[in-house]
Coordinates of C-alpha atoms in Angstrom, one line a residue:
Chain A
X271 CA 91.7 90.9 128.5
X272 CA 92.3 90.7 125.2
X273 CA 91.8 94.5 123.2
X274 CA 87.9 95.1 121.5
X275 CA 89.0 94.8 117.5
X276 CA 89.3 98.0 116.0
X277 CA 91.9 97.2 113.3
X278 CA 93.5 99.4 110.9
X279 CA 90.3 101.0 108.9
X280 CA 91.2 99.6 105.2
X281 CA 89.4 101.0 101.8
X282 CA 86.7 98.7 101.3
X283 CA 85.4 100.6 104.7
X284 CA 82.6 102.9 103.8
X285 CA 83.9 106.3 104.6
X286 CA 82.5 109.7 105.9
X287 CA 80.0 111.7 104.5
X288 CA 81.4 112.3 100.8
X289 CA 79.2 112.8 97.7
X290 CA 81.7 111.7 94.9
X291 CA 80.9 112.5 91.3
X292 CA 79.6 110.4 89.0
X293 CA 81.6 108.6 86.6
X294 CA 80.1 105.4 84.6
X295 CA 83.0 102.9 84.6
X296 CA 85.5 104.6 86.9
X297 CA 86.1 102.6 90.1
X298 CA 84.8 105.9 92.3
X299 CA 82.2 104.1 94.4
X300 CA 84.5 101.3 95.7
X301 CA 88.4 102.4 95.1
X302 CA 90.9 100.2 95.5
X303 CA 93.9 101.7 97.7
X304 CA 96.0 101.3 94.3
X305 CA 93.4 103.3 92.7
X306 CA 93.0 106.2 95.6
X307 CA 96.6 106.5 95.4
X308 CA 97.6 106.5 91.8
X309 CA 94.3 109.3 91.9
X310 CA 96.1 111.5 94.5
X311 CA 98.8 111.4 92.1
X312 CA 97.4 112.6 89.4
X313 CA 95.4 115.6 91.5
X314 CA 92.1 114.2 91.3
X315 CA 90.4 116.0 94.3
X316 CA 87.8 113.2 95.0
X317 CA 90.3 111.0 95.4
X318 CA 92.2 113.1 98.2
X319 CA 88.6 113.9 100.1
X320 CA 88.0 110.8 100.3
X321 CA 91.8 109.8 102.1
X322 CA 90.7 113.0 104.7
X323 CA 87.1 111.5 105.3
X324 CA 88.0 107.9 105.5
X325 CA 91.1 108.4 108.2
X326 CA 90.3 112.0 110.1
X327 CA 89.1 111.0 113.0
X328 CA 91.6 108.1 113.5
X329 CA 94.2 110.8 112.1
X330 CA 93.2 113.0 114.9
X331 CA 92.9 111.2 117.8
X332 CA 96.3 109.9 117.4
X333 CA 97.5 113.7 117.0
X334 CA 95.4 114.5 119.5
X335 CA 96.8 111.8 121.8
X336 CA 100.2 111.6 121.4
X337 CA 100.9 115.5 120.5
X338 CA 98.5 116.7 122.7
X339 CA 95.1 118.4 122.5
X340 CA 96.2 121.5 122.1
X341 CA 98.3 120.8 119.4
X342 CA 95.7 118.3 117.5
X343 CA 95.1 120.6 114.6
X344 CA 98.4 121.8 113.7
X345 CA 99.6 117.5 113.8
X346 CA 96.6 116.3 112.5
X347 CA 97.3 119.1 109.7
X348 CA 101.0 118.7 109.0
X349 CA 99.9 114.8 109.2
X350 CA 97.4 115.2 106.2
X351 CA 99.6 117.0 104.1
X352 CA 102.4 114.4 104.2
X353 CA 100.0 111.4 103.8
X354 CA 98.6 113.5 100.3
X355 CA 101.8 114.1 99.2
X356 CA 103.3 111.0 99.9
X357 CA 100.2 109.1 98.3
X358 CA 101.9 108.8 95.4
X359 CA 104.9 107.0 96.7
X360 CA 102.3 104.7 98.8
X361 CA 104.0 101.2 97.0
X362 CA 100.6 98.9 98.0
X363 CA 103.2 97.0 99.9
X364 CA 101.3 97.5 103.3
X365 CA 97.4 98.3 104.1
X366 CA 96.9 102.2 103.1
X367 CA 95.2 102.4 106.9
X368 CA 98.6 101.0 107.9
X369 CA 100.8 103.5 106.7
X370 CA 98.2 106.4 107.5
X371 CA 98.4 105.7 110.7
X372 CA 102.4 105.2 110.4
X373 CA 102.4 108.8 108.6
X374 CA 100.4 110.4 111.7
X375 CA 102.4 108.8 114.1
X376 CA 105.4 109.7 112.6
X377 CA 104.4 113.5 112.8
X378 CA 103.0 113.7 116.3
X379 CA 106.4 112.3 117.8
X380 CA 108.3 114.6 115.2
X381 CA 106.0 117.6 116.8
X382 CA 106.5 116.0 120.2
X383 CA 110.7 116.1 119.9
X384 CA 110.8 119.5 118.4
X385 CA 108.8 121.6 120.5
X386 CA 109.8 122.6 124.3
X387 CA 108.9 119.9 127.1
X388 CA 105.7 119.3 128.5
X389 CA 105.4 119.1 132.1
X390 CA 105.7 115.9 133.3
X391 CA 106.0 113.5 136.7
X392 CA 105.1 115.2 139.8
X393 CA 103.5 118.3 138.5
X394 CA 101.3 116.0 135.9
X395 CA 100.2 114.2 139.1
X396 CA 99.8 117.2 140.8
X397 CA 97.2 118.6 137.9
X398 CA 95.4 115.0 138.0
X399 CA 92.2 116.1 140.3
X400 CA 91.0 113.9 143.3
X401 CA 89.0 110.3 142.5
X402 CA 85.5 110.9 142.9
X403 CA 83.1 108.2 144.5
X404 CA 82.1 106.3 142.0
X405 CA 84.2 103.1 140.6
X406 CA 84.2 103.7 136.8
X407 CA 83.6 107.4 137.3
X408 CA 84.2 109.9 134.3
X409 CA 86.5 111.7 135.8
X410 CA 88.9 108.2 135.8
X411 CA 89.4 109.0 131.7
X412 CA 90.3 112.5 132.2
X413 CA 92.6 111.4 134.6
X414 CA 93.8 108.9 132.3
X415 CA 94.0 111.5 129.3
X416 CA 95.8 114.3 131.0
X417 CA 98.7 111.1 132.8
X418 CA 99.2 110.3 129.0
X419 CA 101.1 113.4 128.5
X420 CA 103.3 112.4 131.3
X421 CA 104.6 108.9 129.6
X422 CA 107.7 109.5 127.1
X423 CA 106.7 109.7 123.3
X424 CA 107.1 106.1 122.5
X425 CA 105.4 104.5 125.3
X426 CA 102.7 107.0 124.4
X427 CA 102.6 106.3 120.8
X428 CA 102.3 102.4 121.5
X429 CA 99.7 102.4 124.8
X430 CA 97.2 105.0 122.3
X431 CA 98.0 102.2 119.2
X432 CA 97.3 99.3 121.3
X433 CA 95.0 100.5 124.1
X434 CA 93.0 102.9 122.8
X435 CA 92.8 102.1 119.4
X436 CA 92.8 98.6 119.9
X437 CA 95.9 97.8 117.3
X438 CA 97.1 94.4 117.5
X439 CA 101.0 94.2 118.2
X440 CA 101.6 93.4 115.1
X441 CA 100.2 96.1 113.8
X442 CA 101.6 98.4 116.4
X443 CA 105.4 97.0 115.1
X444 CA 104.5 97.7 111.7
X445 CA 103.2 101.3 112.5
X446 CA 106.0 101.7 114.9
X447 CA 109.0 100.0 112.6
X448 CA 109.7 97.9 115.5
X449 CA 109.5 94.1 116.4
X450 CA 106.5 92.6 117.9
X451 CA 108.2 91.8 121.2
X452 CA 109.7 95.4 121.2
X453 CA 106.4 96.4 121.1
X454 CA 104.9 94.2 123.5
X455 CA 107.5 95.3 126.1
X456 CA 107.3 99.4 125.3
X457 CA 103.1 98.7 126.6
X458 CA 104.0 96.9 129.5
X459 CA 106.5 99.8 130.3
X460 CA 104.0 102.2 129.2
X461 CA 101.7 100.7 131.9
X462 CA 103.8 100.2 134.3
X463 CA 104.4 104.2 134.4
X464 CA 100.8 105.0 133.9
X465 CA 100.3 103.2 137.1
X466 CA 102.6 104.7 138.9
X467 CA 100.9 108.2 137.8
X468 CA 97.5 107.0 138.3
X469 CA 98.3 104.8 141.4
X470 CA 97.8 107.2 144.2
X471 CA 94.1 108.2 142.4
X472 CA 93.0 104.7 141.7
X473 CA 93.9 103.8 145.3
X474 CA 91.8 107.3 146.5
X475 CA 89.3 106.1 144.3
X476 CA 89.0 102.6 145.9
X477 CA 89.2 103.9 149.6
X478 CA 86.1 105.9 148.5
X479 CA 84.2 102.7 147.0
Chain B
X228 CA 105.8 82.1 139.7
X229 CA 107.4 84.9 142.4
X230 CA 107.0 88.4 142.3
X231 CA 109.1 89.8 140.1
X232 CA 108.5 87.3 137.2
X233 CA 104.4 88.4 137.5
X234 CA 105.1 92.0 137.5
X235 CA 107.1 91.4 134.0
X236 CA 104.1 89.7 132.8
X237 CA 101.4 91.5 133.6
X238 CA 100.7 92.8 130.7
X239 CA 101.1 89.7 128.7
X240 CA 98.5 88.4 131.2
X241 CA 95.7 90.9 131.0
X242 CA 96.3 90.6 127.3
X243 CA 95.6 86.8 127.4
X244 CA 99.2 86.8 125.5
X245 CA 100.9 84.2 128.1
X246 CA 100.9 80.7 127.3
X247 CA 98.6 78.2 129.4
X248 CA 101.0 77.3 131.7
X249 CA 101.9 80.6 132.6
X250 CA 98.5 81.5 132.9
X251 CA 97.7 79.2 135.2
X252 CA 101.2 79.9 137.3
X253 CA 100.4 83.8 137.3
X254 CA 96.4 83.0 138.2
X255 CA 98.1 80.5 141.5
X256 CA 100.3 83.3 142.4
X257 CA 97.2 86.1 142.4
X258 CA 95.6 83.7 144.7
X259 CA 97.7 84.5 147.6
X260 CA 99.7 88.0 146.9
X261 CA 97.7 90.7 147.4
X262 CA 100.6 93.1 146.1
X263 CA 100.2 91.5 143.3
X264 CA 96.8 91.5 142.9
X265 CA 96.3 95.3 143.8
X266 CA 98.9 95.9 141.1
X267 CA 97.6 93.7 138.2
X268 CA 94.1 95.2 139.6
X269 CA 95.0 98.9 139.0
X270 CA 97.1 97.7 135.5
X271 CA 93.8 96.1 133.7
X272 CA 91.7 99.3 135.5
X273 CA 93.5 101.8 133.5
X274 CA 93.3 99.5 130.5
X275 CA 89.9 99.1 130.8
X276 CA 89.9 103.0 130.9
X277 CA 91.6 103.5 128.0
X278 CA 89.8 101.1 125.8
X279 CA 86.7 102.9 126.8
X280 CA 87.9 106.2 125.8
X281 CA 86.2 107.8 122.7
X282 CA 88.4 107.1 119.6
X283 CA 88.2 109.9 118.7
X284 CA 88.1 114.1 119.8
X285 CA 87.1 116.6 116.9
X286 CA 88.9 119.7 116.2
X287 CA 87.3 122.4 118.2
X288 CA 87.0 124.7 114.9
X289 CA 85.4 121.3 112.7
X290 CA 86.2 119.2 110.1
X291 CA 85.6 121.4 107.3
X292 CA 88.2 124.5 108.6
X293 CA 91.0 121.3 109.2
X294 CA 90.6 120.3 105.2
X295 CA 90.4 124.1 104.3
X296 CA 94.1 124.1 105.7
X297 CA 95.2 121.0 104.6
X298 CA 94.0 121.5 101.1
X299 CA 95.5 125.1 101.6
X300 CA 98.6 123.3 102.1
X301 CA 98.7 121.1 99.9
X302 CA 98.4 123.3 96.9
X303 CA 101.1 125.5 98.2
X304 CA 103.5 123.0 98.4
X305 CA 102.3 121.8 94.7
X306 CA 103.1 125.8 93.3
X307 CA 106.4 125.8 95.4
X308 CA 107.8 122.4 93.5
X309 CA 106.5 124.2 90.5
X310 CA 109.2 126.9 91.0
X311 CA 111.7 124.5 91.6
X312 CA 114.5 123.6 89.3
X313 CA 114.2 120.0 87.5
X314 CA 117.7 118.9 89.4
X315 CA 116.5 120.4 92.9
X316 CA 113.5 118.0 92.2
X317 CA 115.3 114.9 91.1
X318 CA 117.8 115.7 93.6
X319 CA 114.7 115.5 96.3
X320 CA 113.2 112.2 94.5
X321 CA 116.7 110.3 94.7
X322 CA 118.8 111.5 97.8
X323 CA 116.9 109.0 100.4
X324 CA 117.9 106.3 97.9
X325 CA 121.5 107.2 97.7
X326 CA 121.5 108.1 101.2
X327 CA 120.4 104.3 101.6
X328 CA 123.1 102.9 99.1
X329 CA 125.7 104.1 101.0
X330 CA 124.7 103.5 104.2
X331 CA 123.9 100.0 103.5
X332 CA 127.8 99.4 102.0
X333 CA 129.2 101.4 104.7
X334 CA 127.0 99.7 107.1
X335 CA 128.9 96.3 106.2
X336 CA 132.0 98.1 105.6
X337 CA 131.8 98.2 109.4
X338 CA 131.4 94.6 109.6
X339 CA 133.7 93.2 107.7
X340 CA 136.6 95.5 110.1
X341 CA 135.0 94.2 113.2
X342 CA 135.3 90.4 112.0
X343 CA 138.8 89.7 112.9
X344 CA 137.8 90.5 116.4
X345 CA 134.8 87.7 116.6
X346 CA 135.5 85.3 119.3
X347 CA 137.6 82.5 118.3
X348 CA 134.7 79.8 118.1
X349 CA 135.3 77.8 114.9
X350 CA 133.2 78.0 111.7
X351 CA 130.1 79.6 112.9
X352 CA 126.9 81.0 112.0
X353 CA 128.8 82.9 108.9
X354 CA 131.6 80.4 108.5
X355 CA 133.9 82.3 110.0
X356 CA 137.2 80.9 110.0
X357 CA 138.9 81.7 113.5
X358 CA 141.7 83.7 113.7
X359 CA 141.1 84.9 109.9
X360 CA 141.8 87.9 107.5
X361 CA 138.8 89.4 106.4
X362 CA 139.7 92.7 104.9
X363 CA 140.2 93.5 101.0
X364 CA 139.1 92.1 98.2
X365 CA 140.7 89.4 97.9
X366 CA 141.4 87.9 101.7
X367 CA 141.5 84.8 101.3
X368 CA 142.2 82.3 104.7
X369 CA 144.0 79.2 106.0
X370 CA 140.8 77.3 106.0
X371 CA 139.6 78.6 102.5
X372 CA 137.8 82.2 101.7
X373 CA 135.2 83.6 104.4
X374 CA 132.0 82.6 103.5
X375 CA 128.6 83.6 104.6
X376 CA 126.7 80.3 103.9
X377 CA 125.2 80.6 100.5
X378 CA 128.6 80.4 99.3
X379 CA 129.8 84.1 99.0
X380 CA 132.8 85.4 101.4
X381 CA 132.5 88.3 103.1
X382 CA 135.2 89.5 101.3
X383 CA 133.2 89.0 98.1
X384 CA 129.8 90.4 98.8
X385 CA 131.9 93.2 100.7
X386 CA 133.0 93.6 96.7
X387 CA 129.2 93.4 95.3
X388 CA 128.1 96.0 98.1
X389 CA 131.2 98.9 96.4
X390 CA 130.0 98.0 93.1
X391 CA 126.1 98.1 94.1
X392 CA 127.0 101.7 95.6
X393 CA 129.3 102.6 92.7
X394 CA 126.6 101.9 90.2
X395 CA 124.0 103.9 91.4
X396 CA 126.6 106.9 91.8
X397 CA 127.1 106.9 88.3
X398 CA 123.2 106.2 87.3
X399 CA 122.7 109.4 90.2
X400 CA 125.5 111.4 88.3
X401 CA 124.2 110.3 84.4
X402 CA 120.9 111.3 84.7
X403 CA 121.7 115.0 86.6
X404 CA 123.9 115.6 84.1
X405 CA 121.2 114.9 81.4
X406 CA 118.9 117.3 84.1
X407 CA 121.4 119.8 84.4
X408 CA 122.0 119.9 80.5
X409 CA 118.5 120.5 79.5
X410 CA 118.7 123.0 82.3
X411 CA 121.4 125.4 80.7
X412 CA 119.5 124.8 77.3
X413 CA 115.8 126.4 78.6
X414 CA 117.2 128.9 81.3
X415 CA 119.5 131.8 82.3
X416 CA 122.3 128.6 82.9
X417 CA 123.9 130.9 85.7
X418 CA 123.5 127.7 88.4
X419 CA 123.3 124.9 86.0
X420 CA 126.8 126.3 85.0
X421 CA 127.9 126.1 88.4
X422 CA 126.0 122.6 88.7
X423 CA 127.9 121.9 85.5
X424 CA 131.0 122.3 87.0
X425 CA 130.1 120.3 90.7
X426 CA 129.6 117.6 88.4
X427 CA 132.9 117.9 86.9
X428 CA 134.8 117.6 90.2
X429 CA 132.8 114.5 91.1
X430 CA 134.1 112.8 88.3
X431 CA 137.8 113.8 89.6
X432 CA 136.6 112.5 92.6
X433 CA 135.3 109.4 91.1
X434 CA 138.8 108.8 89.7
X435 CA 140.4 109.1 93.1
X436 CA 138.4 107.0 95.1
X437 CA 138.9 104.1 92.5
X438 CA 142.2 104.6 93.1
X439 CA 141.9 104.3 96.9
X440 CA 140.0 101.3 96.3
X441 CA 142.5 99.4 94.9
X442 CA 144.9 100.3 97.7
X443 CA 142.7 99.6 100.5
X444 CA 145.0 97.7 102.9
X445 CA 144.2 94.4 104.0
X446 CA 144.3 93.2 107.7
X447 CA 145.3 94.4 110.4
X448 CA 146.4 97.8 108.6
X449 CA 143.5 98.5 106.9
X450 CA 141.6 101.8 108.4
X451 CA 138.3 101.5 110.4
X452 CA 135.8 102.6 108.2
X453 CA 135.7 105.8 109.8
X454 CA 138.4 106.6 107.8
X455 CA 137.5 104.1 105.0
X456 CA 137.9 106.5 102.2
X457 CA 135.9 104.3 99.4
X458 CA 132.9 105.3 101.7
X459 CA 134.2 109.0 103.2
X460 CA 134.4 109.6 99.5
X461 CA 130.7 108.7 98.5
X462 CA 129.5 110.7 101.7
X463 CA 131.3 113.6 100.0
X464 CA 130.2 112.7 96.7
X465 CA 126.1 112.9 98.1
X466 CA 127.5 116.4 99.6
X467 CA 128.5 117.2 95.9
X468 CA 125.6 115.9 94.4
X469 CA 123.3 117.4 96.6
X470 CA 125.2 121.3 95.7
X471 CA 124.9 120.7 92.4
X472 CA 121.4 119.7 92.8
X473 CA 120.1 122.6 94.7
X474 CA 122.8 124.9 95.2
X475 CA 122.9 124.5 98.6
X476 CA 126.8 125.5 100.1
X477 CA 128.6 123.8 103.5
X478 CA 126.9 124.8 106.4
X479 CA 123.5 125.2 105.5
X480 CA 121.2 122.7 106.9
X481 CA 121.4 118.9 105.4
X482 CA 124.5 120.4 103.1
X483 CA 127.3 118.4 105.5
X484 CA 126.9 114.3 104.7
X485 CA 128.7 112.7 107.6
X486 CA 129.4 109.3 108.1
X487 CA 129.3 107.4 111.8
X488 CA 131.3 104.3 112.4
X489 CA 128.4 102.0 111.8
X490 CA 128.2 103.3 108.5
X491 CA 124.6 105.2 109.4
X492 CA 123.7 108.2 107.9
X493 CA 123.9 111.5 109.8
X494 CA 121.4 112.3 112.6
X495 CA 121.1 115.5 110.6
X496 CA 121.8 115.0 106.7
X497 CA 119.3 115.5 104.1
X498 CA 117.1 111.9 104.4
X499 CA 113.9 114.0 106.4
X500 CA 111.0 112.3 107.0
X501 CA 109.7 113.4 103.5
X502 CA 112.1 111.7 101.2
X503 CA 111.3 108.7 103.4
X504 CA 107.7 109.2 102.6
X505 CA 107.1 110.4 105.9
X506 CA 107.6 107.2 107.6
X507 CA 110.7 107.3 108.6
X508 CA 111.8 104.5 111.4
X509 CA 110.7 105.8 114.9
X510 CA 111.2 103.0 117.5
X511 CA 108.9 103.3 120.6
X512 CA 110.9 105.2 122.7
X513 CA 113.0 106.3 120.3
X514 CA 114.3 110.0 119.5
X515 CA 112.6 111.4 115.9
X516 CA 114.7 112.8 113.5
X517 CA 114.4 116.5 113.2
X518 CA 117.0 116.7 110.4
X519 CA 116.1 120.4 108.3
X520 CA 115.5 120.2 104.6
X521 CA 118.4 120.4 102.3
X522 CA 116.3 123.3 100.4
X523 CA 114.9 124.8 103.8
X524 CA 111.9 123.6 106.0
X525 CA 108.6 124.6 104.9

């Protein structure tokens, strides 16, 4: 079961919905991350719209998903200011997407360590609502969304990388600063635990096939 | 393939990440355990869940309102580097670096002490000679110097490490003191004055820990480097560096440098996830760093 390809977005992607001014013989239209970066440096606005249009939904739903949806905007935020401000010490040494997502990551799990635990285990299972009938029923991916704030911050960081936004180990080490096997055996245990939250529902669920 | 060993690879499996052999083992065993197969069933359910999940949710206020904030942000911080002082900002540019230098020389500091207590195993991976010396700068052993394999000892590149770390010091200490200089030339000079001074009592310091240096014992009496003091004296050099930079006095958050015996840098100095560009090392699993900002969190 190999993951559906998403990849790390990377510049020569055609971003969101961003006019950008007109300048003959500036590289504008098609940036290189060099370019974009060396722009944020100098305070060129289009440069840093086009960072927040190209990446915020990826940015998001990582902040979203490991931090939490109800703390999505204030991650996502404090994520965007870092990668704008750090733009200018991006060294072109990695992919740009690669070390956007590494600065989001980085800030969920800093916002996950500082603020006061979530509830987790039994009373997570507890808020998880009954199976319903059907076998691939919605209700299956709330379930699934709501057990993810049960797994620790790193097995949550690396199931949302690998699993959800279909990050190829590799890339999920890179992101990470980890190994590849260390990530391969952080999903596994990520997993294994989500199973053991979403056991008792999947097993509902296939009793009411 | 029992049990146990399918339940360790079940991931790998559902990933198509186990070799053919493997494969075909875990696929036999799935034949005939159900345990098995109602756990590797649930496992690729929920990953089939989760790979159907919308990337991505959108801020309930929209898009616009998030990059009002962000840009909001942004300039904010811009004004509030504006107000800062030119060695509060170089100090902010260079501390990861330093931070690093030292950590890295302490970091093998560490092990060279812990070499004489490798097993007894003749000339191994790093050559090293059973039974041997390894400590000071010139150790040299029975069977010849310790060397590493591309024909440096230990004991020398322990030497090239200090002098790496000694060098940027004094590039670190030149160019605030150029900073610091054009600082009492365009301002009040009331803290570059006292900056002034900081600087002074690093170069007594300087002078002191070269003179350590050169007695570092050797063997089995030289010091752990806990209490190495070529490296307890750079920690409190960054300390001094960082006061003179920004002012900042013991006690305050990121003012104490402290060194661990692997040579590491403190769970709480200065190096925030900023200086490291914000992408700072965060295993999976791991615990982030919440160290506060030598000049106060934002």
């Amino acid at each position: 079961m190999a993951p559906p390809k998403r990849s790390v977005p990377d510049s020569s992607a055609n971003g969101g919905a961003l006019s950008l001014p007109r300048q003959a013989g500036d590289q504008r239209r098609d940036p290189s991350d060099r370019a974009i970066a060396e722009a944020c440096g100098r305070g060129e606005a289009w440069a840093m719209e086009l960072i927040y249009h190209r990446y915020r939904r990826r940015v998001y739903g990582l902040a979203s998903r490991i931090a939490g949806p109800e703390d999505a905007d204030e991650v996502a935020q404090e994520a965007f200011v870092r990668i704008l401000r750090g733009l200018p010490k991006f060294r072109g040494d990695a992919q740009l997407g690669t070390w956007i997502y590494r600065l989001a990551v980085n800030a969920a799990l800093t916002h996950v360590t500082r603020r006061p635990r979530h509830t987790e285990g039994d009373e997570v299972l507890d808020n998880i609502p009954a199976a319903q009938t059907s076998a691939r029923d919605p209700g299956l991916s709330a379930r699934l969304e709501r057990a993810l704030v049960a797994l620790p911050a790193g097995y949550r960081a690396v199931l949302v990388l690998h699993d959800i936004e279909g990050l190829s180990h590799e890339e999920c080490a890179t992101i990470l600063e980890c190994r590849v096997g260390t990530s391969k055996s952080q999903l596994h245990k990520a997993r294994a635990r989500m199973r053991e939250l979403l056991g008792p529902a999947l097993a509902a669920e296939r009793k009411g096939e | 393939m029992r049990c146990p060993q399918l339940q360790r690879l079940s991931s790998r499996f559902l990933d198509g990440d186990l070799g053919a052999e493997r494969a075909s083992a875990a696929r036999g065993h799935l034949r005939d355990c159900e345990r098995c197969q109602r756990a590797v069933a649930a496992e690729a359910e929920i990953v089939a869940a989760a790979r159907s999940l919308p990337s991505s949710p959108e801020p309930a206020q929209g898009w616009d309102v998030l990059w009002g904030r962000v840009s909001a942000r942004v300039a904010e911080e811009e004004r509030a580097d504006a107000a800062r002082s030119a060695a509060s900002l170089w100090w902010r540019e260079n501390r990861s670096r330093l931070t690093l230098a030292v950590s890295a020389g302490a970091a093998f500091a560490f092990v060279l002490w812990g070499a004489p207590a490798l097993p007894a195993l003749g000339p191994g991976p790093l050559g090293l000679v059973p039974g041997s010396s390894s400590g000071g700068d010139q150790a040299v052993t029975e069977g010849g110097p310790e060397r590493d394999g591309v024909g440096e000892s230990l004991a020398e590149r322990g030497a090239r490490e200090r002098a790496e770390t000694d060098r940027q010091f004094r590039e670190a200490v030149s160019e605030l003191e150029v900073i610091i200089a054009e600082e009492q030339a365009f301002s009040d000079g009331a803290r570059a004055d006292a900056a002034g001074a900081e600087l002074g009592a690093i170069r007594e310091r300087v002078r002191g820990a070269k003179a350590a240096r050169v007695a570092l014992p050797d063997t089995a009496g030289r010091p752990s480097p806990r209490q190495d003091p070529v490296y307890e004296a750079y920690w409190e050099e960054l300390a001094t560096l960082q006061r003179a930079a920004v002012g900042v006095s013991d006690g305050e958050p990121g003012a104490g440098f402290r060194q661990d015996p692997a040579g590491r840098a403190p769970a709480t100095g200065p190096v925030t996830g900023d200086d490291r560009g914000g992408d700072g090392p965060q295993g999976p699993g791991g615990a982030r760093d919440s160290a506060g900002d030598g000049e106060g969190t934002r």
